[in-house]
CSV table of C-alpha atoms in Angstrom, one decimal:
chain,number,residue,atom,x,y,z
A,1,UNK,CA,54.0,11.9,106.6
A,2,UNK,CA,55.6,8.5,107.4
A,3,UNK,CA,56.7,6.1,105.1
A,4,UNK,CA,53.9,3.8,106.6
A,5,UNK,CA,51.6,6.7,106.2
A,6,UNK,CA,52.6,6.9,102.3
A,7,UNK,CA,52.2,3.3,101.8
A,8,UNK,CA,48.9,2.7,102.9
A,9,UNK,CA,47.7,5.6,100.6
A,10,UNK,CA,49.5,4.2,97.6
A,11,UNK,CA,47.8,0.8,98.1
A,12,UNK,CA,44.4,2.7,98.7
A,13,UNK,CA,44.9,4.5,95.6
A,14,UNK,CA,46.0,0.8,93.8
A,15,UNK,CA,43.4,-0.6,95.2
A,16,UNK,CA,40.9,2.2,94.1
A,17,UNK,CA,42.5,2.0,90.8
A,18,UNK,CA,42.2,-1.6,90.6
A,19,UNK,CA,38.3,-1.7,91.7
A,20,UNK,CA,37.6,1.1,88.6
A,21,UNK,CA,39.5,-1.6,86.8
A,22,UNK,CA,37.2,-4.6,87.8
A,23,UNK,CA,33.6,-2.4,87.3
A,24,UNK,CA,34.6,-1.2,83.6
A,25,UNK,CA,35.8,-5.2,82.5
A,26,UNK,CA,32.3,-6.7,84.6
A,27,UNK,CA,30.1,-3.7,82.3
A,28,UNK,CA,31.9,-4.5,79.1
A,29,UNK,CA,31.5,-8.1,80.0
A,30,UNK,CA,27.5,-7.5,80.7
A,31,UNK,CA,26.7,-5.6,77.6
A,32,UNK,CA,29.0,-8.3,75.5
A,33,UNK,CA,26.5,-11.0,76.7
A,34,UNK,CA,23.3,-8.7,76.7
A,35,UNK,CA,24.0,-8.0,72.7
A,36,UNK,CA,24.6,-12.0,72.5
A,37,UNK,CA,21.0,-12.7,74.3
A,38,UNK,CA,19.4,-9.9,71.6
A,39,UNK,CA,20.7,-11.6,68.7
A,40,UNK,CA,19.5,-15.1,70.1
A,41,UNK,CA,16.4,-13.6,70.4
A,42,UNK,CA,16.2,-11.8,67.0
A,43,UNK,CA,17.5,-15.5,65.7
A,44,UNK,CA,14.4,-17.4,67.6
A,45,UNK,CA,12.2,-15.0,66.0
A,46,UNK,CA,13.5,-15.4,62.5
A,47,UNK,CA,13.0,-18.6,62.5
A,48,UNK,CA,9.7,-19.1,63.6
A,49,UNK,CA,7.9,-18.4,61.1
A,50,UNK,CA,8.9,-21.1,59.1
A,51,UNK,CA,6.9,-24.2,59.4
A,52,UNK,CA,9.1,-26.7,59.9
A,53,UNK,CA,10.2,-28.7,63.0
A,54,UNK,CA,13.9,-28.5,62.5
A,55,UNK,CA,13.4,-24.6,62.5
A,56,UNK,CA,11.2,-25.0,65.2
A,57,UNK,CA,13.6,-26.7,67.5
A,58,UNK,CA,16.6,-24.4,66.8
A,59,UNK,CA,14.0,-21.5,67.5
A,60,UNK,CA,13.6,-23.3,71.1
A,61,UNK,CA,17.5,-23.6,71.1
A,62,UNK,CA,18.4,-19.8,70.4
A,63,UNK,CA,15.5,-18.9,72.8
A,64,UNK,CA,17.5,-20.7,75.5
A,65,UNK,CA,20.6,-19.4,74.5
A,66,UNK,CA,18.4,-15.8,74.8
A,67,UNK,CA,17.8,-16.4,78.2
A,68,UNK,CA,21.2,-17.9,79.4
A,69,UNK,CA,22.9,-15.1,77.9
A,70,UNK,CA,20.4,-12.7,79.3
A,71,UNK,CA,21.3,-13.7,82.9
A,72,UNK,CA,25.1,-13.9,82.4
A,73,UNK,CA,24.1,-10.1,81.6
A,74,UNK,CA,22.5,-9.6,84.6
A,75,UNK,CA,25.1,-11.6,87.1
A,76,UNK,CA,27.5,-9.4,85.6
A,77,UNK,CA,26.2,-6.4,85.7
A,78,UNK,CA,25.4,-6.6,89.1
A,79,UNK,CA,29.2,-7.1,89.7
A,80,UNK,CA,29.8,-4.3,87.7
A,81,UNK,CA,27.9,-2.1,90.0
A,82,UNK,CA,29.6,-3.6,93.3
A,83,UNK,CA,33.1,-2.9,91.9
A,84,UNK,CA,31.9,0.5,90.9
A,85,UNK,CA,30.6,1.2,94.6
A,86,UNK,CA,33.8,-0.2,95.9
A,87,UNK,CA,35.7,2.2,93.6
A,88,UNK,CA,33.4,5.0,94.7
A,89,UNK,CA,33.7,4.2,98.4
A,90,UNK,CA,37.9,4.0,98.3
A,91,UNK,CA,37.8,7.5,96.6
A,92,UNK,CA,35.7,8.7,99.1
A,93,UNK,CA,37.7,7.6,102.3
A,94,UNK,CA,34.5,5.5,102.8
A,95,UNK,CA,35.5,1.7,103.6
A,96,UNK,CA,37.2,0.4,107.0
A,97,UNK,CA,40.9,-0.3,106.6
A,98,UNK,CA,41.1,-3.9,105.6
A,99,UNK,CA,41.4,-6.3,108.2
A,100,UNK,CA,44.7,-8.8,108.8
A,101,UNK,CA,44.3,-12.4,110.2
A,102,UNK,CA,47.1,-12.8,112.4
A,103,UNK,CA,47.1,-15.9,114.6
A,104,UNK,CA,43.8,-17.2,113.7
A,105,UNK,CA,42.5,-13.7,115.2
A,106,UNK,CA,41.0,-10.8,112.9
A,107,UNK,CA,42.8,-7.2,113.5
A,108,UNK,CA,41.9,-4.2,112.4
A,109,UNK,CA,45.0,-2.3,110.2
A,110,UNK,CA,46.2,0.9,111.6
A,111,UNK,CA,43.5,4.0,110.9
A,112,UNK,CA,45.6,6.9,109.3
A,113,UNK,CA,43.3,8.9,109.5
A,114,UNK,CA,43.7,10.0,112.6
């Protein structure tokens, strides 16, 4: 195997490394904000049943904290699950070889695999 040959694995296997690296940090990151949105929720619910309009309005704030947080959760889950495929895709020999811009013009980087 060539040294170019060599290299372009290692950087596959960085890169593949690097993506596994990306999904677990964008699930811890949705499941940090999905157990903010809960207790936003669990706080908007505590205080409504008290009859009063200053608990009423921070009710209406911690529900809108609920939902903000709720689809920060989301948004990063779903970039969770698109560095996960990535990953999953490198390991598999799945993806193209990235393309180079040289002069303005897209190329393709040398297949190995052949």
């Amino acid at each position: 195997m060539s040294d170019e040959e060599q290299g372009y694995g290692a950087r596959r296997a960085e890169q593949q490394r690097r993506s596994q690296a990306h999904a677990f940090m964008w699930a811890e990151r949705a499941n940090g904000e999905y157990e903010q949105a809960v207790r936003h929720e669990d706080d908007a619910r505590e205080r409504q049943q008290y009859d009063s309009s200053w608990q009423r309005d921070r009710a209406a704030e911690e529900r809108r904290l609920a939902q903000f947080h709720g689809v920060r959760s989301t948004e990063a889950l779903k970039l969770a699950e698109m560095w996960a495929h990535v990953a999953r895709a490198l390991a598999d020999g799945e993806l193209p070889p990235p393309a180079y811009a040289i002069g303005g013009m897209l190329q393709s980087a040398p297949n190995h695999a052949e």
